[in-house]
Amino acid sequence: MNTVWARVWQFRVQGPMVTATQVGQGDLGVGLARLIHINALACDLNRVVDYRTKQLEVRLLASYLDAPSAGAPLQVDHRAFVASSRHIRSFVTESSGLGMLTAASEALFAWDNAAHALHSFDALPGRMLTGYQNGGVRPDLLFHLPGGRVAGEARGRHRRAKTLLPTRPLAEQKRRLQELALWSASHRDHAYFMSWVWIGRSGVAVDIFLPQDKRWDGALDARWKRQSAGDQWRFPVRERRRRPPEDPFEQMPADDPEPPPATPSTTPLDTLQPVMSVHAAAPTPPRVDPLSRTGRMVQRLYDTAPELDAELADIPVRGTWVPADALGPAQHEVLLAVLAEQPPPQVGVRERLARAEGRFDACLDGRLLTVVRSAAQPPPAWQDLEQALLRPA
């Protein structure tokens, strides 16, 4: 587990003005394995899935990011970053943005992927499609917290200035906060938040924006609050007509009952991996059962992965280690692996990190496994991975 510096803001709309007040700041824990897992393994349900492609994405992203030691700040190879094409820079910043969004949910709101599913608004399960607009503005991910569903919006940007964190909000931040507020209003004041990742020569940082709402009082970890007011941003907001709600549901709805455990061939990938969101209007998706379709996607990833001659909890595993050496000598190596079937219940994120004790960084969602280790250390034993990831029998 590494860290990035985070600022937490709460904002409110008062007439034509928006006021954002900093309520806390500090080190935000970020697992490099989790960050890579969320992004490079993201699967578009309408495209072909191939292990070699995903491994290439893993190697590329891991080459730009550096986790020097457990507990140290997450770094980026800034010299290589600024020398890269715009497409590569966008891939690294947007991937980091989605990873930080999940890290913020785990650290600030105690979201736990072992207890609640994670959904992408581009790949929602069929039972949720009627509850959300299929076109127009959409957040990225949907988290399930004890108080109900919370939408998350992830953005990442390169910061060219010497100071990593800006002192004033960007025009794009203002516009996106307004669009998310209108989206929330059109969905009966649906809870949401936004993370904005900054990558610069001095490292990685993130701003997290929460609407000023009493629903956050119990959800936000008290360690991220402080009594005295911090920095404050005030800016005007443009007025737009609110879209009438479509398929409205109760405010802060409780989680839908989870479907019965899936068989190995029907593991719901959209409950395991988010897909990077494209915020332009999208056509209505076809009414295809996402459970069977994503199950085939996972199996395709398993079928195209190389043999590993390994087992996790007596379940065969396929995949291979890849060095993060696209830009030079590798500082760490990444295992991209797929299990033959659904594993036993997993432990929560905090317990998983404590069990690993800085020896490695691992993330397991359903059948998909990502492990990051120092290139100077031998690979962890499969028994050690099993003890760190799974609940005792």
XYZ file of C-alpha atoms in Angstrom:
393
model
C 0.000 0.000 0.000
C 1.281 3.425 -0.980
C -0.128 6.913 -0.473
C -1.134 10.050 -2.333
C -1.884 13.431 -0.794
C -5.625 14.080 -0.741
C -7.838 17.073 -0.055
C -11.521 16.552 0.816
C -13.999 19.284 -0.102
C -17.670 19.780 0.647
C -19.597 22.094 -1.625
C -23.039 23.679 -1.677
C -25.038 25.748 -4.141
C -26.417 29.055 -2.859
C -28.340 30.918 -5.501
C -26.028 31.566 -8.470
C -22.877 30.720 -6.471
C -21.136 27.499 -5.504
C -19.040 27.387 -2.330
C -16.513 24.564 -1.829
C -14.837 24.313 1.578
C -11.888 22.081 2.384
C -12.862 19.892 5.352
C -9.808 17.653 5.572
C -6.528 16.579 4.042
C -3.948 13.871 4.516
C -2.373 10.737 3.086
C -4.796 8.539 1.167
C -3.846 4.871 0.993
C -3.609 3.540 -2.578
C -2.812 -0.030 -3.554
C -0.906 -0.192 -6.837
C -2.333 -3.659 -7.504
C -5.847 -2.325 -6.981
C -5.234 0.655 -9.247
C -3.900 -1.569 -12.041
C -6.645 -4.125 -11.458
C -9.469 -1.602 -11.783
C -8.209 -0.165 -15.043
C -6.098 -2.480 -17.150
C -8.488 -5.403 -16.624
C -11.564 -3.337 -17.441
C -13.508 -5.082 -20.174
C -15.870 -3.483 -22.655
C -18.734 -5.946 -22.948
C -19.082 -5.215 -26.661
C -15.479 -6.029 -27.568
C -13.286 -9.098 -27.818
C -11.294 -9.917 -24.684
C -7.784 -11.269 -25.054
C -5.266 -11.919 -22.291
C -2.285 -10.643 -24.306
C -3.918 -7.240 -24.796
C -4.699 -6.902 -21.115
C -1.165 -7.915 -20.191
C 0.232 -5.233 -22.501
C -1.948 -2.601 -20.784
C -0.780 -3.819 -17.386
C 2.866 -3.584 -18.381
C 2.428 -0.083 -19.813
C 0.544 1.388 -16.856
C 2.830 -0.239 -14.282
C 5.886 1.138 -16.105
C 4.761 4.742 -15.620
C 3.731 4.313 -11.971
C 6.173 3.513 -9.202
C 5.561 2.251 -5.681
C 9.089 2.570 -4.193
C 8.278 0.941 -0.841
C 5.328 0.153 1.391
C 3.794 3.339 2.785
C 5.782 5.642 0.482
C 4.096 8.184 -1.821
C 3.044 6.846 -5.206
C 5.248 8.267 -7.943
C 5.060 8.677 -11.716
C 7.946 8.696 -14.195
C 7.295 12.333 -15.044
C 10.119 12.707 -17.553
C 8.788 9.803 -19.603
C 5.215 10.981 -19.035
C 5.710 14.448 -20.574
C 7.693 12.941 -23.451
C 4.829 10.564 -24.304
C 2.049 11.122 -26.820
C -1.226 12.635 -25.742
C -2.943 9.258 -26.033
C -0.507 7.606 -23.634
C -0.731 10.495 -21.150
C -4.523 10.263 -21.258
C -4.385 6.522 -20.639
C -2.165 6.955 -17.567
C -4.105 9.887 -16.064
C -7.560 8.426 -16.670
C -6.502 5.024 -15.371
C -5.080 6.659 -12.253
C -8.319 8.586 -11.839
C -10.489 5.467 -11.688
C -8.044 3.791 -9.326
C -8.084 6.793 -6.964
C -11.876 6.844 -7.033
C -12.050 3.328 -5.618
C -9.223 4.110 -3.156
C -11.193 7.115 -1.907
C -14.276 4.951 -1.422
C -12.290 2.409 0.580
C -10.460 4.937 2.764
C -13.084 7.649 3.237
C -16.320 5.662 3.294
C -15.124 2.160 4.245
C -16.427 0.695 0.996
C -15.440 -2.959 0.763
C -15.480 -4.856 -2.524
C -15.638 -8.141 -0.619
C -19.008 -7.111 0.841
C -20.586 -5.018 -1.933
C -20.385 -5.073 -5.703
C -18.832 -2.347 -7.833
C -20.604 -1.393 -11.066
C -19.744 0.695 -14.083
C -22.420 2.958 -15.540
C -21.335 1.670 -18.938
C -21.943 -1.942 -17.930
C -24.743 -2.064 -15.368
C -26.512 -5.365 -14.611
C -29.861 -5.786 -16.315
C -31.827 -5.285 -13.113
C -30.398 -1.754 -12.799
C -30.754 -0.536 -16.377
C -34.284 0.815 -15.881
C -33.238 2.870 -12.861
C -30.719 5.076 -14.657
C -30.663 7.106 -17.845
C -28.858 5.283 -20.630
C -27.730 8.422 -22.457
C -26.333 11.827 -21.660
C -24.172 12.637 -18.652
C -23.337 9.688 -16.437
C -20.909 9.166 -13.550
C -18.277 6.428 -13.837
C -18.862 3.919 -11.041
C -21.624 2.877 -8.688
C -20.667 1.973 -5.124
C -22.894 0.238 -2.588
C -22.603 1.653 0.927
C -24.690 0.835 4.023
C -26.791 3.973 3.392
C -27.492 3.064 -0.231
C -25.952 3.522 -3.648
C -23.405 6.275 -4.256
C -22.302 7.359 -7.732
C -18.650 8.174 -8.295
C -17.086 10.387 -10.946
C -13.360 10.030 -11.742
C -11.184 12.531 -13.563
C -7.409 12.752 -14.003
C -5.269 15.619 -15.280
C -1.604 16.452 -15.802
C -0.469 19.409 -13.696
C 2.237 21.396 -15.514
C 2.698 24.007 -12.780
C 5.420 23.585 -10.156
C 2.811 23.165 -7.407
C 0.916 19.893 -7.738
C -2.381 21.107 -6.253
C -4.093 24.196 -7.700
C -5.270 27.065 -5.505
C -8.345 27.778 -7.639
C -10.804 25.419 -9.352
C -10.572 24.780 -13.072
C -13.414 25.730 -15.395
C -13.804 22.041 -16.230
C -14.162 21.165 -12.534
C -16.888 23.781 -12.112
C -18.747 22.513 -15.154
C -18.518 18.878 -14.133
C -19.735 19.547 -10.591
C -22.732 21.328 -12.050
C -23.474 18.487 -14.458
C -23.257 15.919 -11.668
C -25.538 18.003 -9.455
C -28.123 18.111 -12.244
C -27.731 14.360 -12.782
C -28.332 13.831 -9.069
C -31.429 16.044 -9.141
C -32.863 14.141 -12.106
C -32.423 10.914 -10.124
C -34.196 12.121 -6.992
C -31.096 13.604 -5.318
C -28.970 10.508 -5.810
C -25.841 10.592 -3.623
C -22.578 11.120 -5.525
C -19.016 12.405 -5.236
C -16.150 13.302 -7.572
C -12.400 12.649 -7.423
C -9.940 14.730 -9.435
C -6.422 13.300 -9.734
C -3.371 15.471 -10.402
C -0.154 14.063 -11.904
C 2.903 16.298 -11.906
C 6.645 16.403 -11.490
C 6.332 16.141 -7.696
C 4.048 13.084 -7.691
C 0.351 12.294 -7.539
C -2.429 13.994 -5.545
C -6.224 13.991 -5.549
C -9.086 16.385 -4.744
C -12.340 14.781 -3.577
C -15.590 16.762 -3.796
C -18.651 15.839 -1.713
C -22.005 17.632 -1.778
C -22.730 19.297 1.570
C -25.422 16.927 2.732
C -26.260 15.358 6.078
C -26.118 11.924 4.459
C -22.338 12.265 4.360
C -22.042 13.012 8.088
C -22.079 9.355 9.052
C -20.475 8.018 5.869
C -17.272 10.070 5.915
C -14.514 8.706 8.146
C -14.072 11.074 11.095
C -10.310 11.123 10.568
C -10.895 13.165 7.402
C -12.842 15.891 9.194
C -11.486 18.851 11.069
C -13.191 21.513 13.175
C -11.670 24.655 11.671
C -12.598 25.686 8.132
C -9.934 25.265 5.486
C -9.499 26.851 2.091
C -12.661 27.983 0.356
C -13.492 28.308 -3.323
C -16.433 30.384 -4.569
C -17.522 30.498 -8.182
C -20.700 31.192 -10.179
C -22.734 28.420 -11.721
C -24.665 28.566 -14.948
C -28.358 27.823 -14.777
C -29.719 24.901 -16.753
C -33.151 23.409 -16.954
C -33.507 20.244 -14.938
C -34.349 17.123 -16.872
C -37.478 15.403 -15.552
C -36.685 12.185 -13.727
C -36.791 8.939 -15.673
C -37.814 5.786 -13.835
C -37.530 7.491 -10.433
C -36.837 5.486 -7.330
C -36.689 6.238 -3.627
C -34.004 8.576 -2.295
C -30.812 6.715 -1.302
C -32.261 3.290 -2.188
C -31.095 0.199 -0.409
C -29.048 -2.291 -2.372
C -30.901 -4.649 -4.656
C -30.700 -8.280 -3.559
C -27.593 -9.815 -5.038
C -28.121 -12.622 -7.569
C -27.356 -16.194 -6.518
C -23.696 -17.244 -6.717
C -22.628 -17.576 -10.318
C -21.215 -20.715 -11.837
C -17.679 -20.578 -13.267
C -19.010 -19.868 -16.753
C -21.342 -17.036 -15.673
C -19.305 -14.870 -13.319
C -20.612 -11.264 -13.695
C -17.575 -9.323 -14.860
C -19.393 -5.990 -14.603
C -19.665 -6.531 -10.857
C -15.912 -7.058 -10.739
C -14.335 -4.596 -13.164
C -15.405 -1.068 -14.074
C -15.179 0.145 -17.638
C -13.743 3.596 -18.358
C -16.656 5.915 -18.930
C -17.179 8.002 -22.046
C -19.410 10.873 -21.026
C -20.908 11.644 -24.417
C -24.459 10.515 -25.112
C -24.637 6.794 -25.822
C -27.297 4.696 -27.556
C -29.581 2.501 -25.512
C -27.795 -0.837 -24.936
C -29.430 -4.000 -26.211
C -31.374 -6.007 -23.691
C -28.883 -8.859 -23.403
C -28.488 -10.742 -20.167
C -25.226 -9.255 -18.781
C -24.625 -12.251 -16.527
C -24.269 -14.728 -19.371
C -22.421 -12.264 -21.613
C -19.867 -11.231 -19.000
C -19.457 -14.825 -17.910
C -18.349 -15.665 -21.425
C -15.953 -12.705 -21.338
C -14.258 -13.979 -18.188
C -13.987 -17.449 -19.634
C -12.466 -16.003 -22.808
C -9.836 -14.227 -20.725
C -9.076 -17.493 -18.926
C -8.922 -19.468 -22.179
C -6.415 -17.061 -23.777
C -4.135 -16.854 -20.706
C -0.983 -19.020 -20.614
C -0.735 -22.062 -18.365
C 0.774 -21.254 -14.973
C 0.873 -24.664 -13.243
C -0.463 -23.089 -10.048
C -3.510 -23.254 -7.795
C -5.186 -20.846 -5.389
C -7.394 -22.610 -2.843
C -7.200 -25.758 -5.021
C -8.477 -23.794 -8.042
C -6.300 -23.834 -11.194
C -4.879 -20.435 -12.153
C -3.680 -19.173 -15.525
C -1.534 -16.147 -16.279
C 2.034 -14.955 -15.963
C 4.257 -12.376 -14.309
C 5.273 -9.408 -16.450
C 8.032 -6.896 -15.627
C 7.110 -3.200 -15.658
C 10.034 -2.442 -17.963
C 8.488 -0.549 -20.868
C 10.552 2.535 -19.947
C 13.684 0.900 -18.567
C 14.749 -1.526 -15.830
C 11.707 -2.814 -13.938
C 11.176 -1.650 -10.370
C 8.325 -4.100 -9.863
C 6.586 -7.004 -11.580
C 2.880 -7.648 -11.977
C 0.994 -10.932 -12.058
C -2.129 -10.899 -14.210
C -4.070 -14.091 -13.489
C -7.487 -15.692 -13.934
C -8.943 -18.474 -11.790
C -10.762 -21.409 -13.356
C -13.787 -20.835 -11.131
C -15.188 -18.559 -8.465
C -12.958 -18.638 -5.333
C -14.132 -18.926 -1.713
C -15.214 -15.733 0.132
C -12.556 -13.032 0.271
C -11.441 -10.866 3.176
C -12.026 -7.125 3.391
C -9.520 -4.640 2.017
C -8.032 -3.603 5.371
C -7.560 -7.162 6.563
C -6.064 -8.144 3.197
C -3.482 -5.364 3.371
C -2.600 -6.199 6.960
C -2.032 -9.852 6.101
C 0.287 -9.000 3.207
C 2.489 -6.977 5.612
C 4.212 -5.044 2.832
C 5.576 -8.217 1.186
C 3.353 -7.811 -1.868
C 0.254 -5.952 -3.026
C -2.622 -8.139 -4.220
C -6.193 -7.679 -5.382
C -8.755 -10.421 -6.060
C -12.208 -9.748 -7.526
C -14.119 -12.880 -8.361
C -11.937 -14.887 -10.749
C -9.544 -12.038 -11.566
C -6.284 -11.652 -9.637
C -3.593 -8.952 -9.749
C -0.395 -9.050 -7.674
C 2.424 -6.474 -7.566
C 5.816 -7.217 -6.030
C 9.253 -5.641 -6.013
C 11.427 -6.860 -8.890
C 14.194 -7.412 -6.352
C 12.100 -9.916 -4.373
C 11.034 -13.457 -5.318
C 7.359 -14.059 -6.177
C 5.127 -14.737 -3.166
C 4.151 -18.343 -2.545
C 0.610 -19.289 -3.532
C -0.016 -20.305 0.058
C 0.890 -16.753 1.149
C -1.492 -15.285 -1.428
C -4.255 -17.594 -0.260
C -3.727 -16.606 3.367
C -3.761 -12.904 2.515
C -6.773 -12.928 0.175
C -9.242 -15.539 1.397
C -11.188 -16.102 4.566
C -10.197 -19.119 6.671
C -12.179 -22.266 5.868
